[in-house]
Structures are given as C-alpha cells and as structure tokens.
mmCIF file of C-alpha atoms in Angstrom:
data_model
loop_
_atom_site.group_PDB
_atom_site.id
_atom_site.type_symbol
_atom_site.label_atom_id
_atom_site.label_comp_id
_atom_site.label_asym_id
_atom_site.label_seq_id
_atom_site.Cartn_x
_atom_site.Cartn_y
_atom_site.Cartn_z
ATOM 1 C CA UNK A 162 37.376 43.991 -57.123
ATOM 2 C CA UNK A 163 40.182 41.134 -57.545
ATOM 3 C CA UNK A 164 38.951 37.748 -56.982
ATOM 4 C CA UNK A 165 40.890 38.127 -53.973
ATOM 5 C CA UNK A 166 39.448 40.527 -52.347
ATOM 6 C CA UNK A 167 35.844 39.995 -52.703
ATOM 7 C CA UNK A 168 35.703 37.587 -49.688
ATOM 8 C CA UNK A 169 37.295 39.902 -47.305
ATOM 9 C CA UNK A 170 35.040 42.661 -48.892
ATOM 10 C CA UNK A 171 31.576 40.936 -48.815
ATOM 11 C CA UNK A 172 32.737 40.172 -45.008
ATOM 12 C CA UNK A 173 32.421 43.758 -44.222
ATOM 13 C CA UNK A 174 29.156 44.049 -46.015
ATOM 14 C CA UNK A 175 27.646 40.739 -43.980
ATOM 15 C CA UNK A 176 28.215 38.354 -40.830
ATOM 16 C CA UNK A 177 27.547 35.211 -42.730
ATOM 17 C CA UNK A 178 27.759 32.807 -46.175
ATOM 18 C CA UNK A 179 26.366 29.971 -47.683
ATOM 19 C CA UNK A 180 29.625 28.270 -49.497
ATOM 20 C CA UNK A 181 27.456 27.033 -52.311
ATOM 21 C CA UNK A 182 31.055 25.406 -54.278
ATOM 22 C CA UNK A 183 31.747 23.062 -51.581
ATOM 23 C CA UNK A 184 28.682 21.258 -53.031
ATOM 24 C CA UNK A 185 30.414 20.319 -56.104
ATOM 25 C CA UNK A 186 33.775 20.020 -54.792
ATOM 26 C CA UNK A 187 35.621 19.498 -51.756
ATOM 27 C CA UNK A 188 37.611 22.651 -50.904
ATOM 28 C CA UNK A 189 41.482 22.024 -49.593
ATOM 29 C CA UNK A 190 42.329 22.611 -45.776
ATOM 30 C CA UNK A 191 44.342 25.695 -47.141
ATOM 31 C CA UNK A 192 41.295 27.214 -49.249
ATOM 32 C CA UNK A 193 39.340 26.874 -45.571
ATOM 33 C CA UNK A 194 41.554 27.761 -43.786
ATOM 34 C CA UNK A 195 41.590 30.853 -45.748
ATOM 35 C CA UNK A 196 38.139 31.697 -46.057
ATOM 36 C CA UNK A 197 37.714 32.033 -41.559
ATOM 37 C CA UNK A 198 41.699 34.355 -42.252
ATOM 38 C CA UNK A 199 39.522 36.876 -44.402
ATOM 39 C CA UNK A 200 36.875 36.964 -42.788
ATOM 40 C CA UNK A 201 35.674 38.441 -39.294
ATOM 41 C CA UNK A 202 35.411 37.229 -35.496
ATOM 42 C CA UNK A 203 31.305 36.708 -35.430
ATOM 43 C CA UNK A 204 31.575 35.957 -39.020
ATOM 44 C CA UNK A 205 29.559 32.404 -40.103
ATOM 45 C CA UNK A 206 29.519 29.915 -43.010
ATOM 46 C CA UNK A 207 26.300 27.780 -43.601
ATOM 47 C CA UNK A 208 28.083 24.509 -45.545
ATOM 48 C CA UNK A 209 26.395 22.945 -48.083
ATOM 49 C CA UNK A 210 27.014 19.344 -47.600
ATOM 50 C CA UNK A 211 28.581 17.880 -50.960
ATOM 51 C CA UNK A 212 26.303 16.016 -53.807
ATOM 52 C CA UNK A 213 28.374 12.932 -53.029
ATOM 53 C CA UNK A 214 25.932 12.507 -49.885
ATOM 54 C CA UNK A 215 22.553 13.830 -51.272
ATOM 55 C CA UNK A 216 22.106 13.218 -54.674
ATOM 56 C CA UNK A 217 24.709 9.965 -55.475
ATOM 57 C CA UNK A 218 24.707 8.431 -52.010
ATOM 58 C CA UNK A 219 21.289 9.565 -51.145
ATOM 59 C CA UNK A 220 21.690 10.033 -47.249
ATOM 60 C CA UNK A 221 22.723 6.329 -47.175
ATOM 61 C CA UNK A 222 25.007 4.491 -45.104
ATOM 62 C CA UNK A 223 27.271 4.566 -47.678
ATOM 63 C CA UNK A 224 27.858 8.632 -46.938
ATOM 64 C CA UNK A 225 30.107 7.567 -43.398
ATOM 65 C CA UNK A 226 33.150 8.580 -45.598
ATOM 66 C CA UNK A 227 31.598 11.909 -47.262
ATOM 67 C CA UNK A 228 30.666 12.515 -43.627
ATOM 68 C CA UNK A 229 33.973 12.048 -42.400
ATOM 69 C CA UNK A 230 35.540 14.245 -44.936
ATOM 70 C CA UNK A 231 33.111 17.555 -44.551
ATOM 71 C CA UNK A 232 33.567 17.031 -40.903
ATOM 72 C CA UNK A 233 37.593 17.569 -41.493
ATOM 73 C CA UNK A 234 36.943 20.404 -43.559
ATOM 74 C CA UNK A 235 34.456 21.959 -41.130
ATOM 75 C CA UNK A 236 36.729 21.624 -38.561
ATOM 76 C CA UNK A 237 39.230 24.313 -39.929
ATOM 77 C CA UNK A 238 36.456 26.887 -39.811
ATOM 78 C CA UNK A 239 36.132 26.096 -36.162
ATOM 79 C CA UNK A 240 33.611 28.992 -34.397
ATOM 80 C CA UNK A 241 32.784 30.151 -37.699
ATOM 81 C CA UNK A 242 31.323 26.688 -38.572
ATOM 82 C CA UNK A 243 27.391 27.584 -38.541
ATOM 83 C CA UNK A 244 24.615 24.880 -39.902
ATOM 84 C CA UNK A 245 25.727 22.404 -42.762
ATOM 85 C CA UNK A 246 22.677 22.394 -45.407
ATOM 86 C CA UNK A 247 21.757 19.794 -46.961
ATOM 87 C CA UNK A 248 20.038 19.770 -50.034
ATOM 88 C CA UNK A 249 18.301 16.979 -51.749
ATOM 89 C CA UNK A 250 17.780 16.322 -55.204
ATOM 90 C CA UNK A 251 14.196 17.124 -56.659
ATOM 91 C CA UNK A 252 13.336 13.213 -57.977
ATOM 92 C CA UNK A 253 14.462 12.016 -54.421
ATOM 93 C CA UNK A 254 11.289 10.703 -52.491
ATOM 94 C CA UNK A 255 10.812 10.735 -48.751
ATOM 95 C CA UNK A 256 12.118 8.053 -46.868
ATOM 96 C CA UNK A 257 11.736 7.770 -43.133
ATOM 97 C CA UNK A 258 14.327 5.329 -41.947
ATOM 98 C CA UNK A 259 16.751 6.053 -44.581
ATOM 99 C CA UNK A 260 16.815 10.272 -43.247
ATOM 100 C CA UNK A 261 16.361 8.374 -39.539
ATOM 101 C CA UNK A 262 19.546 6.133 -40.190
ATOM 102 C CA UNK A 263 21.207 8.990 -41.657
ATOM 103 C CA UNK A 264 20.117 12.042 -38.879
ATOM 104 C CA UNK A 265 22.184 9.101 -36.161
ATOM 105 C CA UNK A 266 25.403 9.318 -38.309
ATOM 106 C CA UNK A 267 25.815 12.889 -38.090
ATOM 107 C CA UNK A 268 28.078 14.245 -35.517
ATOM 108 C CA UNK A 269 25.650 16.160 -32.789
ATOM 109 C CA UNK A 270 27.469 18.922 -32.343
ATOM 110 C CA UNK A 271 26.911 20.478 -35.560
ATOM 111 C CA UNK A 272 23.290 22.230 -36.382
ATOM 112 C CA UNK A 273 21.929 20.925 -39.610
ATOM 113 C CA UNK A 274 19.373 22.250 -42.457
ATOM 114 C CA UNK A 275 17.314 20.170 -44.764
ATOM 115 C CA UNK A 276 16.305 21.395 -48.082
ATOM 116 C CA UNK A 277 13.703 18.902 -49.118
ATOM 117 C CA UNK A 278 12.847 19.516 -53.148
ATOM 118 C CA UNK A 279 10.573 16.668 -53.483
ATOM 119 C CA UNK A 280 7.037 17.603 -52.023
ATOM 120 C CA UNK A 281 6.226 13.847 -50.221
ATOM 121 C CA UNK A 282 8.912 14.821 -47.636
ATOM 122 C CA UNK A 283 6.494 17.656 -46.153
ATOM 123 C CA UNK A 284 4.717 14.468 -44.407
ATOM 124 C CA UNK A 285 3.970 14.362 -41.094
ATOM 125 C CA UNK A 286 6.153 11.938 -40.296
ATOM 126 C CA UNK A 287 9.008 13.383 -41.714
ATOM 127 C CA UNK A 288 8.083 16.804 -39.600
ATOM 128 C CA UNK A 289 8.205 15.037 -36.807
ATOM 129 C CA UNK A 290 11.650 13.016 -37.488
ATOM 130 C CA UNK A 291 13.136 15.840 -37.761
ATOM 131 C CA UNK A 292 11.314 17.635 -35.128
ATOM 132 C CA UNK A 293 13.026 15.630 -32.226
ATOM 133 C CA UNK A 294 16.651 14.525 -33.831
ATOM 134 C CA UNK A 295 17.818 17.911 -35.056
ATOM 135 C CA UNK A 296 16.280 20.891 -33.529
ATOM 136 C CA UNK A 297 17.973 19.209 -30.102
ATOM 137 C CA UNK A 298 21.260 21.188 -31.783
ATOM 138 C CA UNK A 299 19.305 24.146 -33.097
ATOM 139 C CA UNK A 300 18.921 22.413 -36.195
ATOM 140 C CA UNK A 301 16.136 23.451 -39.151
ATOM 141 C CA UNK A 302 14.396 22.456 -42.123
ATOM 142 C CA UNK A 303 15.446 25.260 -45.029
ATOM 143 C CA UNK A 304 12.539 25.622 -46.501
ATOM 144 C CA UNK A 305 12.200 27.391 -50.086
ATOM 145 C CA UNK A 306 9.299 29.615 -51.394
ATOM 146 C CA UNK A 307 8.682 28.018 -54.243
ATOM 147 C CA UNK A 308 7.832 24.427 -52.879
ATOM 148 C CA UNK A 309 4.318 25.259 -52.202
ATOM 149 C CA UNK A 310 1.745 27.740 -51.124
ATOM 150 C CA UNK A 311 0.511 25.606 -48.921
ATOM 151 C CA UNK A 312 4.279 24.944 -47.202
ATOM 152 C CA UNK A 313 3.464 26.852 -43.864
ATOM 153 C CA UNK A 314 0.428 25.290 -42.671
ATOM 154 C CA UNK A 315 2.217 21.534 -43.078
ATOM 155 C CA UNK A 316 5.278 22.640 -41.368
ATOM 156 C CA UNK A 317 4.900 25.348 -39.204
ATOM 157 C CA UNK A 318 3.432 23.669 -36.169
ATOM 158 C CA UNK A 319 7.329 21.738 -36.127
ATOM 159 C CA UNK A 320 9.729 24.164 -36.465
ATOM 160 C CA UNK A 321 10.403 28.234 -35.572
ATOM 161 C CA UNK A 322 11.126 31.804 -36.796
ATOM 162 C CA UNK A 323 14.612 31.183 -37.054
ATOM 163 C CA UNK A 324 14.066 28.267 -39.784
ATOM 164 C CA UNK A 325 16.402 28.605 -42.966
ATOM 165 C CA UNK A 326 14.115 30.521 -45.190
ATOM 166 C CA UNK A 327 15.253 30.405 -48.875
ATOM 167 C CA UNK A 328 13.149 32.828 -50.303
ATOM 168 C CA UNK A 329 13.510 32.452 -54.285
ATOM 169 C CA UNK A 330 10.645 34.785 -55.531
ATOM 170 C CA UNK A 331 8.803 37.460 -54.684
ATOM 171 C CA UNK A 332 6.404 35.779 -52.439
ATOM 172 C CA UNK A 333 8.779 35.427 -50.082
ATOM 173 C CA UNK A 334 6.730 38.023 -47.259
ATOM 174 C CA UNK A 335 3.379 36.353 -47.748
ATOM 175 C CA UNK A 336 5.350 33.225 -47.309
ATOM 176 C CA UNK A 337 6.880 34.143 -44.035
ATOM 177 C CA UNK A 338 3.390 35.550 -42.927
ATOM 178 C CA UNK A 339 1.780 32.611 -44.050
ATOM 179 C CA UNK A 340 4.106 30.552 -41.710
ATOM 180 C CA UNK A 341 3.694 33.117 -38.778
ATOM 181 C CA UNK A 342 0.068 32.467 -38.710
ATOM 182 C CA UNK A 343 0.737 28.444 -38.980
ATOM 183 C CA UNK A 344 2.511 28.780 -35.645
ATOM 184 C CA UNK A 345 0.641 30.180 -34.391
ATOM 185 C CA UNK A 346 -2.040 28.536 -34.517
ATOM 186 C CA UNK A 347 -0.803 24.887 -33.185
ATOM 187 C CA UNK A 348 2.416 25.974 -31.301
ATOM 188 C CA UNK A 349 5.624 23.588 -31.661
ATOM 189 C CA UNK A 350 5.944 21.332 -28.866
ATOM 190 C CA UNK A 351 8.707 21.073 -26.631
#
C-alpha cells in the first residue's frame, strides 16, 4: 500500500492506535488533523506524550509548556482523543511528589497511562498516588510484561481489567492470569 493509504487501511482493520512518532516529534495541526479525516467515527488514538516531558524534563514543573503544546495537538483529534501514555525512561527512579506535582498539572479531562520502566516505581506508594489522582478520569498504569514476574501481585490490588497491558513477550497470558488472581484476591478500593 502507498504510505498514504495505510492509515485509512489499518482503520478498517482496527478501532484504535498508539501514535508512537509523536514521542519524538511534535506532529503539525494539519498532520492531526488528518489522521481523525482517515480514520473512522468510534475510531481512538492512545498519545504518547513527547520525550521532552519524560525523559529531558522528567515530569517536572518545567513540562507546563510541553503540556500546553500536546494539549493543542490533542485537541484536533477531539472524540477520537483516547488516553495520553506516558512513558518513562528506564534510569528514571520513583519519585512521589515530583509524579504528585506533575499528576495536578495535567488537564482532568483527559485519561492518562503510566509506563513506569524503572522497577522502584511499583511501590506502594506510588500505587496508591496514582490510585486516587488518575483512575478518577478512567486513567491506568500501562504496565509491560517484561517488568517483572512478580508485577501482578504489587499492582493488582490498585488498578482493573481494563489497565493498558503492553504485552512484549510471550508471557503475556500467564501475565494477565497472574494479575486476575492478584485482584482478586485484595479487591481495588473505591
């Protein structure tokens, strides 16, 4: 297929995207504006939010701007907007008030994914953080399959089913058991 095309085609193969370049570079209002043309009604687009935020700015205060900017690019997607993802580098440690300081910047009418990379933020703490400031919007913590056997039974008991799985390997079923069973047994408050 033609360059194109391939949007408009993979659009009639699936309802949604993750729009993995806006990562590395922020996309023109025409190129979004194009992307929702080609695509269907019910059709989403996870965002990944740009490295400017997670791995040079680090969730800081200093993001406002970054923020502003994805915002104004989200905003051409309109309905098709679905959660903005955002993935942290694998050297970056957990930090409670900086991700606290940072969850109170973001707009709340978006839903929001974190991909943590760094094991220490699959503390408690953290969990809970995130627990009570994002899934208010439906929010989620992406988690990935290759973080850690052990993944389900520190996180499960915070967050649901409809979590952003990024299954990477072929454990991904034993890893979505595994976090069934986690649930299951210590059910996420309300």
């Amino acid at each position: 297929l033609p360059i194109k095309a391939q949007l408009q085609y993979y659009a009639s193969q699936f309802d949604s995207a993750e729009l993995n370049g806006v990562f590395y570079r922020t996309p023109t209002p025409d190129a979004v504006k194009s992307w929702r043309d080609q695509t269907g009604k019910n059709f989403t687009f996870t965002w990944k939010a740009s490295k400017f935020i997670t791995h040079w700015k680090r969730l800081s205060a200093n993001s406002a701007n970054s923020l502003e900017l994805l915002e104004d690019r989200l905003s051409y997607l309109g309905d098709k907007a679905g959660p903005v993802l955002f993935q942290l580098p694998p050297n970056f440690r957990a930090d409670a008030d900086r991700l606290s300081a940072f969850l109170r910047m973001l707009p709340r009418k978006r839903r929001y994914s974190f991909e943590f990379r760094h094991p220490s933020w699959y503390a408690p703490q953290i969990m809970r953080i995130l627990a009570e400031k994002i899934h208010i919007n439906g929010g989620s913590v992406c988690l990935r399959t290759t973080n850690s056997p052990s993944l389900p039974n520190k996180v499960g008991r915070h967050f649901h089913l409809d979590d952003f799985f990024r299954i990477e390997d072929e454990s991904g079923p034993g890893f979505i058991r595994a976090f069934r069973r986690a649930m299951t047994q210590d059910p996420p408050r309300p």
